[in-house]
Short mmCIF file of C-alpha atoms in Angstrom, two decimals:
data_model
loop_
_atom_site.label_atom_id
_atom_site.label_comp_id
_atom_site.label_asym_id
_atom_site.label_seq_id
_atom_site.Cartn_x
_atom_site.Cartn_y
_atom_site.Cartn_z
CA MET V 620 41.27 264.08 281.96
CA ASN V 621 43.15 267.01 280.48
CA ARG V 622 46.59 267.68 281.89
CA VAL V 623 49.38 270.14 281.11
CA ILE V 624 53.11 269.58 281.49
CA LEU V 625 54.90 272.95 281.54
CA ILE V 626 58.70 272.80 281.42
CA ILE V 627 60.65 276.03 281.91
CA LEU V 628 64.20 275.91 280.55
CA ASP V 629 65.59 278.53 282.92
CA SER V 630 67.27 281.41 281.02
CA VAL V 631 66.94 279.92 277.52
CA GLY V 632 66.14 283.18 275.72
CA ILE V 633 65.73 283.60 271.96
CA GLY V 634 66.60 287.19 271.09
CA ALA V 635 66.82 290.66 272.59
CA MET V 636 63.49 292.37 273.21
CA PRO V 637 62.87 295.85 271.73
CA ASP V 638 63.67 297.50 275.08
CA ALA V 639 66.78 295.40 275.77
CA HIS V 640 69.03 298.45 275.39
CA HIS V 641 67.52 299.88 278.58
CA TYR V 642 68.94 296.85 280.38
CA GLY V 643 72.33 296.81 278.63
CA ASP V 644 71.31 293.67 276.74
CA GLU V 645 71.16 294.74 273.10
CA GLY V 646 72.42 291.93 270.86
CA SER V 647 71.73 289.19 273.40
CA ASN V 648 70.33 285.95 272.02
CA THR V 649 71.07 283.03 274.30
CA LEU V 650 70.08 280.24 271.91
CA LEU V 651 71.45 281.75 268.71
CA ASN V 652 74.82 282.55 270.25
CA ILE V 653 75.18 278.98 271.51
CA TYR V 654 74.51 277.74 267.97
CA ARG V 655 77.03 280.26 266.62
CA ASN V 656 79.79 279.43 269.08
CA ILE V 657 79.66 275.63 269.14
CA GLU V 658 80.65 273.94 265.90
CA ASN V 659 77.97 271.67 264.38
CA PHE V 660 75.65 272.31 267.32
CA LYS V 661 72.27 270.61 267.03
CA LEU V 662 69.20 270.12 269.18
CA GLU V 663 67.66 267.40 267.06
CA ASN V 664 64.42 266.86 268.96
CA LEU V 665 63.71 270.50 269.84
CA GLU V 666 64.33 271.30 266.17
CA LYS V 667 61.79 268.63 265.19
CA MET V 668 59.31 270.42 267.44
CA GLY V 669 59.94 273.66 265.55
CA LEU V 670 62.65 275.44 267.52
CA THR V 671 64.61 276.69 264.50
CA HIS V 672 61.42 277.95 262.84
CA ILE V 673 61.05 280.55 265.61
CA GLU V 674 62.02 284.15 264.89
CA GLY V 675 65.44 284.79 266.41
CA LEU V 676 66.98 281.63 264.95
CA GLU V 677 66.50 282.51 261.27
CA GLU V 678 70.15 281.97 260.38
CA ILE V 679 70.04 278.34 261.56
CA LYS V 680 69.04 276.76 258.25
CA ARG V 681 67.07 273.75 259.49
CA ASN V 682 63.61 274.84 258.40
CA THR V 683 63.02 272.02 255.92
CA ILE V 684 61.72 269.84 258.76
CA THR V 685 57.93 269.95 259.19
CA PRO V 686 57.49 270.68 262.90
CA ILE V 687 55.55 268.25 265.08
CA ALA V 688 54.58 271.04 267.51
CA SER V 689 53.32 274.60 267.39
CA TYR V 690 56.03 277.19 267.83
CA GLY V 691 56.52 280.90 268.52
CA ARG V 692 58.05 283.30 270.97
CA LEU V 693 56.76 285.46 273.79
CA GLU V 694 57.59 289.06 274.70
CA GLU V 695 57.59 289.94 278.39
CA ILE V 696 55.25 292.76 279.42
CA SER V 697 56.53 293.24 282.98
CA PRO V 698 59.66 295.34 283.52
CA GLY V 699 62.65 293.28 284.61
CA LYS V 700 64.52 290.17 283.59
CA ASP V 701 64.58 287.98 286.68
CA THR V 702 63.23 284.60 287.70
CA THR V 703 60.40 285.89 289.88
CA THR V 704 59.13 288.40 287.31
CA GLY V 705 59.28 285.82 284.53
CA HIS V 706 57.57 283.02 286.43
CA TRP V 707 54.90 285.31 287.86
CA GLU V 708 54.05 286.55 284.36
CA ILE V 709 54.01 282.97 283.07
CA SER V 710 51.48 282.24 285.83
CA GLY V 711 49.29 285.26 285.06
CA ILE V 712 50.67 288.16 287.12
CA VAL V 713 52.00 291.12 285.12
CA LEU V 714 53.98 293.68 287.13
CA ASP V 715 53.64 297.43 286.61
CA GLN V 716 56.85 298.21 288.45
CA ALA V 717 60.16 296.37 288.57
CA PHE V 718 61.44 294.92 291.81
CA PRO V 719 64.14 297.13 293.42
CA THR V 720 67.79 296.53 292.53
CA TYR V 721 70.93 297.57 294.40
CA PRO V 722 73.92 297.99 292.07
CA ASP V 723 75.76 299.95 294.80
CA GLY V 724 74.89 297.58 297.64
CA PHE V 725 72.17 297.58 300.27
CA PRO V 726 71.47 300.41 302.75
CA ASP V 727 73.28 300.27 306.10
CA GLU V 728 70.01 299.98 308.02
CA ILE V 729 69.21 296.69 306.26
CA LEU V 730 72.60 295.20 307.09
CA GLN V 731 72.61 296.48 310.66
CA THR V 732 69.18 294.99 311.32
CA LEU V 733 70.26 291.64 309.86
CA GLN V 734 73.47 291.65 311.93
CA LYS V 735 71.47 292.33 315.08
CA GLU V 736 68.99 289.56 314.25
CA THR V 737 71.62 286.93 313.41
CA GLY V 738 74.63 287.83 315.53
CA ARG V 739 76.91 287.50 312.51
CA GLY V 740 78.91 290.23 310.80
CA ILE V 741 78.42 290.94 307.11
CA ILE V 742 81.07 291.42 304.44
CA GLY V 743 80.77 292.16 300.73
CA ASN V 744 77.56 294.13 300.15
CA LYS V 745 78.10 294.80 296.46
CA ALA V 746 77.04 293.58 293.05
CA ALA V 747 79.25 290.66 292.07
CA SER V 748 79.45 287.29 290.38
CA GLY V 749 78.72 284.57 292.92
CA THR V 750 81.79 282.51 292.08
CA ALA V 751 84.03 285.59 292.05
CA ILE V 752 82.90 286.89 295.43
CA ILE V 753 83.47 283.61 297.27
CA GLU V 754 86.92 283.50 295.71
CA GLU V 755 87.55 287.07 296.89
CA LEU V 756 86.00 286.90 300.37
CA GLY V 757 85.70 283.19 301.13
CA GLU V 758 88.92 282.98 303.14
CA GLU V 759 87.95 285.99 305.28
CA HIS V 760 84.51 284.47 305.82
CA VAL V 761 86.01 281.16 306.99
CA ARG V 762 88.40 283.00 309.31
CA THR V 763 85.84 285.38 310.85
CA GLY V 764 82.47 283.67 310.46
CA ASN V 765 81.07 286.83 308.85
CA ILE V 766 78.55 286.02 306.13
CA ILE V 767 79.00 287.25 302.54
CA ALA V 768 76.12 289.40 301.26
CA TYR V 769 75.96 290.42 297.62
CA THR V 770 73.59 291.14 294.76
CA SER V 771 73.52 291.22 290.95
CA ALA V 772 71.71 293.18 288.26
CA ASP V 773 68.57 291.36 289.40
CA SER V 774 66.42 292.05 292.43
CA VAL V 775 68.18 289.62 294.75
CA PHE V 776 69.82 289.62 298.18
CA GLN V 777 72.24 286.69 298.20
CA ILE V 778 74.01 285.25 301.23
CA ALA V 779 77.02 282.99 300.73
CA ALA V 780 78.48 280.89 303.52
CA HIS V 781 80.77 277.87 303.83
CA GLU V 782 78.81 274.83 304.97
CA SER V 783 81.42 274.03 307.65
CA VAL V 784 81.23 277.58 309.06
CA VAL V 785 77.51 278.27 308.83
CA PRO V 786 75.46 275.04 308.84
CA LEU V 787 72.70 274.86 306.24
CA GLY V 788 69.93 275.17 308.81
CA GLU V 789 71.44 278.37 310.19
CA LEU V 790 72.02 279.78 306.70
CA TYR V 791 68.40 279.16 305.76
CA ASP V 792 67.26 280.80 309.02
CA ILE V 793 69.43 283.85 308.25
CA CYS V 794 67.81 284.06 304.81
CA LYS V 795 64.34 283.83 306.35
CA LYS V 796 65.22 286.76 308.64
CA ALA V 797 66.54 288.71 305.64
CA ARG V 798 63.29 287.98 303.79
CA GLU V 799 61.30 289.39 306.74
CA ILE V 800 63.47 292.53 306.78
CA LEU V 801 63.40 293.15 303.01
CA THR V 802 59.83 294.42 302.66
CA GLY V 803 58.13 297.63 301.57
CA LYS V 804 60.38 299.73 299.36
CA HIS V 805 63.17 297.17 299.84
CA ALA V 806 61.03 294.16 298.84
CA VAL V 807 63.52 292.38 296.58
CA GLY V 808 62.20 289.56 294.43
CA ARG V 809 64.29 286.88 296.11
CA VAL V 810 66.61 286.22 299.01
CA ILE V 811 68.94 283.38 298.03
CA ALA V 812 71.06 281.09 300.21
CA ARG V 813 74.33 280.31 298.41
CA PRO V 814 76.26 277.65 300.38
CA PHE V 815 79.73 276.59 299.29
CA VAL V 816 82.48 274.14 300.31
CA GLY V 817 86.19 273.61 299.69
CA GLU V 818 89.46 275.31 300.51
CA PRO V 819 90.82 278.76 299.56
CA GLY V 820 91.59 278.76 295.87
CA SER V 821 89.13 275.95 295.17
CA PHE V 822 85.84 277.00 296.75
CA LYS V 823 82.80 275.48 295.05
CA ARG V 824 79.11 276.29 295.39
CA THR V 825 76.92 273.33 296.33
CA GLU V 826 73.49 272.21 295.15
CA ASN V 827 71.96 273.27 298.49
CA ARG V 828 70.94 276.68 297.19
CA LYS V 829 67.53 277.81 298.44
CA ASP V 830 65.35 280.71 297.29
CA PHE V 831 63.08 282.77 299.55
CA SER V 832 60.69 284.66 297.28
CA LEU V 833 58.03 287.25 297.80
CA GLU V 834 54.51 285.90 297.93
CA PRO V 835 52.75 286.51 294.60
CA SER V 836 50.86 289.80 294.54
CA GLY V 837 47.71 288.28 293.02
CA LYS V 838 46.09 285.00 292.03
CA THR V 839 48.21 282.78 289.81
CA MET V 840 47.23 279.91 287.56
CA LEU V 841 48.43 277.63 290.37
CA ASP V 842 45.80 279.11 292.70
CA TYR V 843 43.04 278.81 290.10
CA ILE V 844 43.88 275.19 289.26
CA SER V 845 44.23 273.95 292.84
CA GLU V 846 41.06 275.80 293.92
CA ALA V 847 39.24 274.00 291.10
CA GLY V 848 40.21 270.71 292.75
CA GLN V 849 42.90 269.76 290.25
CA ASP V 850 46.53 268.82 290.87
CA VAL V 851 49.42 271.27 290.79
CA VAL V 852 52.73 269.41 290.94
CA ALA V 853 55.76 271.70 291.44
CA ILE V 854 59.15 270.33 290.36
CA GLY V 855 62.49 272.04 291.00
CA LYS V 856 62.42 275.55 292.43
CA ILE V 857 58.76 276.21 291.52
CA GLU V 858 57.62 275.88 295.14
CA ASP V 859 60.23 278.44 296.25
CA ILE V 860 59.22 280.92 293.53
CA PHE V 861 55.55 280.77 294.50
CA VAL V 862 56.15 280.35 298.27
CA GLY V 863 54.21 277.09 298.14
CA ARG V 864 50.96 278.80 297.19
CA GLY V 865 48.50 276.91 295.01
CA ILE V 866 50.68 273.79 295.01
CA THR V 867 49.34 270.34 295.89
CA LYS V 868 52.58 268.36 295.57
CA THR V 869 56.24 269.39 295.61
CA LEU V 870 59.30 267.58 294.30
CA HIS V 871 62.54 269.42 295.04
CA THR V 872 65.37 268.49 292.71
CA LYS V 873 69.10 269.18 292.73
CA ASN V 874 69.80 269.49 289.01
CA ASN V 875 68.37 269.13 285.52
CA GLU V 876 68.79 265.37 285.48
CA SER V 877 66.75 264.84 288.64
CA GLY V 878 64.22 267.43 287.44
CA ILE V 879 63.68 265.56 284.18
CA GLU V 880 63.39 262.22 285.98
CA ALA V 881 60.86 263.67 288.44
CA THR V 882 58.87 265.09 285.53
CA LEU V 883 58.82 261.73 283.75
CA SER V 884 57.76 260.00 286.96
CA GLU V 885 54.84 262.41 287.37
CA ILE V 886 53.79 262.09 283.73
CA ASN V 887 53.58 258.33 284.25
CA ARG V 888 51.22 258.80 287.20
CA ASP V 889 47.49 259.34 286.82
CA SER V 890 46.64 262.95 287.60
CA GLN V 891 44.64 265.90 286.35
CA GLY V 892 45.86 269.49 286.25
CA LEU V 893 49.37 270.88 285.95
CA ILE V 894 52.90 269.50 286.21
CA PHE V 895 55.14 272.58 286.43
CA THR V 896 58.90 272.03 286.14
CA ASN V 897 61.84 274.44 286.29
CA LEU V 898 65.21 273.19 285.02
CA VAL V 899 67.72 275.60 286.53
CA ASP V 900 71.15 274.29 285.46
CA PHE V 901 71.19 276.27 282.20
CA ASP V 902 71.06 279.51 284.19
CA MET V 903 72.79 278.66 287.45
CA LEU V 904 75.70 276.56 286.21
CA TYR V 905 76.35 277.91 282.73
CA GLY V 906 74.64 281.20 281.86
CA HIS V 907 75.90 283.15 284.85
CA ARG V 908 79.36 281.66 284.41
CA ASN V 909 79.56 282.44 280.69
CA ASN V 910 80.16 278.76 280.00
CA ILE V 911 78.99 278.38 276.41
CA GLU V 912 80.14 274.77 276.05
CA GLY V 913 78.50 273.71 279.30
CA TYR V 914 75.27 275.48 278.39
CA GLY V 915 75.22 273.75 275.01
CA ASN V 916 75.86 270.34 276.58
CA ALA V 917 73.03 270.89 279.07
CA LEU V 918 70.65 271.77 276.24
CA GLN V 919 71.66 268.63 274.35
CA GLU V 920 71.16 266.51 277.46
CA PHE V 921 67.61 267.85 277.81
CA ASP V 922 67.07 267.38 274.08
CA SER V 923 68.12 263.73 274.35
CA LYS V 924 65.36 263.11 276.92
CA LEU V 925 62.60 264.70 274.83
CA PRO V 926 61.66 261.48 272.96
CA GLU V 927 61.11 259.75 276.30
CA ILE V 928 58.99 262.67 277.53
CA LEU V 929 56.90 262.70 274.33
CA ALA V 930 56.42 258.92 274.44
CA ALA V 931 55.18 259.11 278.04
CA LEU V 932 52.45 261.65 277.27
CA LYS V 933 48.86 260.46 277.46
CA ASP V 934 46.33 261.29 274.75
CA GLU V 935 44.88 264.18 276.78
CA ASP V 936 48.25 265.72 277.74
CA LEU V 937 49.47 269.10 276.50
CA LEU V 938 53.24 269.74 276.68
CA MET V 939 54.49 273.34 276.77
CA ILE V 940 58.21 274.23 276.76
CA SER V 941 59.32 277.81 277.40
CA ALA V 942 61.70 279.96 279.46
CA ASP V 943 61.60 282.85 281.95
CA HIS V 944 64.32 285.22 280.62
CA GLY V 945 67.70 285.00 278.91
CA CYS V 946 71.25 284.61 280.21
CA ASP V 947 73.48 284.80 277.16
CA PRO V 948 76.79 283.07 278.01
CA SER V 949 78.54 284.65 275.03
CA THR V 950 78.34 288.25 276.31
CA GLU V 951 80.65 289.97 278.79
CA SER V 952 77.82 290.24 281.31
CA THR V 953 77.24 287.42 283.78
CA ASP V 954 73.70 288.64 284.50
CA HIS V 955 70.33 287.73 283.00
CA SER V 956 69.40 289.26 279.65
CA ARG V 957 66.13 290.88 278.59
CA GLU V 958 65.02 288.46 275.88
CA TYR V 959 62.04 286.93 274.18
CA VAL V 960 61.43 283.32 275.23
CA PRO V 961 60.57 280.39 272.96
CA LEU V 962 57.25 278.59 273.16
CA LEU V 963 56.80 275.04 271.90
CA VAL V 964 53.39 273.40 272.31
CA TYR V 965 52.82 269.69 271.66
CA HIS V 966 49.73 267.46 271.78
CA LYS V 967 49.37 264.05 270.15
CA TYR V 968 46.52 265.38 268.01
CA ILE V 969 47.79 268.91 267.37
CA GLN V 970 47.98 270.56 263.97
CA PRO V 971 51.33 272.45 264.13
CA VAL V 972 50.90 276.21 263.86
CA ASN V 973 53.35 279.11 263.61
CA LEU V 974 52.32 281.17 266.64
CA GLU V 975 54.74 283.96 265.63
CA ASN V 976 55.47 286.68 268.24
CA MET V 977 52.98 287.06 271.07
CA LYS V 978 52.78 289.75 273.74
CA GLY V 979 52.96 288.52 277.31
CA PHE V 980 54.31 285.42 278.99
CA ASP V 981 50.82 285.12 280.53
CA VAL V 982 49.60 283.67 277.22
CA ILE V 983 50.86 280.46 278.84
CA ALA V 984 48.66 280.84 281.93
CA LYS V 985 45.57 281.77 279.92
CA THR V 986 46.04 278.81 277.57
CA ILE V 987 46.64 276.32 280.37
CA LEU V 988 43.57 277.47 282.29
CA ASP V 989 41.49 277.33 279.11
CA PHE V 990 42.74 273.82 278.31
CA LEU V 991 41.91 272.67 281.86
CA ASP V 992 38.52 274.43 281.71
CA VAL V 993 39.24 276.51 284.82
CA ASP V 994 37.57 279.91 285.28
CA ASN V 995 40.05 282.77 285.72
CA SER V 996 40.64 286.49 285.29
CA VAL V 997 44.06 286.36 283.57
CA ASP V 998 44.11 289.30 281.16
CA ASN V 999 45.52 287.81 277.96
CA VAL V 1000 44.46 285.53 275.13
CA SER V 1001 44.36 281.74 275.07
CA ILE V 1002 45.85 280.04 272.03
CA LYS V 1003 43.87 276.83 272.60
CA SER V 1004 41.57 277.49 269.63
CA ILE V 1005 44.55 278.34 267.39
CA LEU V 1006 46.22 275.02 268.27
CA GLU V 1007 43.36 273.07 266.63
CA ILE V 1008 43.66 270.14 269.01
CA GLY V 1009 41.45 267.28 267.96
#
């Protein structure tokens, strides 16, 4: 029984795309700049798979190793650089138009409607770093009970609240109401609950974040696979991104460690279809906070688990490792970056191939559906034949 394990290293980009200057991201290269800024940095197992053979990491002179996997990088077709856009394209949906963004805050009518629906006042309403805005407005929020609304360069409406002031259940309900309001021309990609705890001067966001995404605008590889009677196991925030659609089993995880353990557990089970994992710590804890050291450590922690993942694979399993966008922690920006993403493809009987640069994250969807022998209308090429599995 063929099976695919797809692991998305959230925000692990590998070089600015040709149109990155339109997004203010020229010069961004998440992976390369981590290598540059951390002395003697290595990702031993990813490098064995071919990571440093990929264009974008040319200056990392580790290309004497013969890769055990096929390697290349993907260029996003859809406009944007956010989680929803990236994951949708990975799953086979290419957007013609970017989701709306609100660098100057959201219109009054949106906020007034949300206030009326929830009974809570709203403060903030601007583009800001999540950690900075709770530091700035957290004390006022605790004193008044008004929720903190903010955005970023991405298409997101984020609501921050202290867990002792707005219980998690209420915060999630507020976000659901916001999701219902933000439709039509204001249909942002995600509404995000951002709970925090602590005292003024030491507020800290918790792991109880929850995303409320738009429903995908077309059929995804998840739909095709589940409709064909095969398994689609969603690990991490995958269920949130796809609003549960096309998913047969969900495992919510709090961090990379639990995401990796859940992935290993599912690999060790008998199943047919897709195991789809998102590891979010790279982005959420380190990229947005410009924490180069933390980002590097998180990459090395994942790298250290790769031998266990590879050893667990069955003969018919295909492992694909990629990303959804960049979030270069070495730049002044705390937002995502418009970058190529790496693609590493491993099978026990693969002949390693340099896949070079390929157009469209949906190469992943087309290849997975081809490997699983599932009919589909994804408009890109499968690399199954190039991989020479056998």
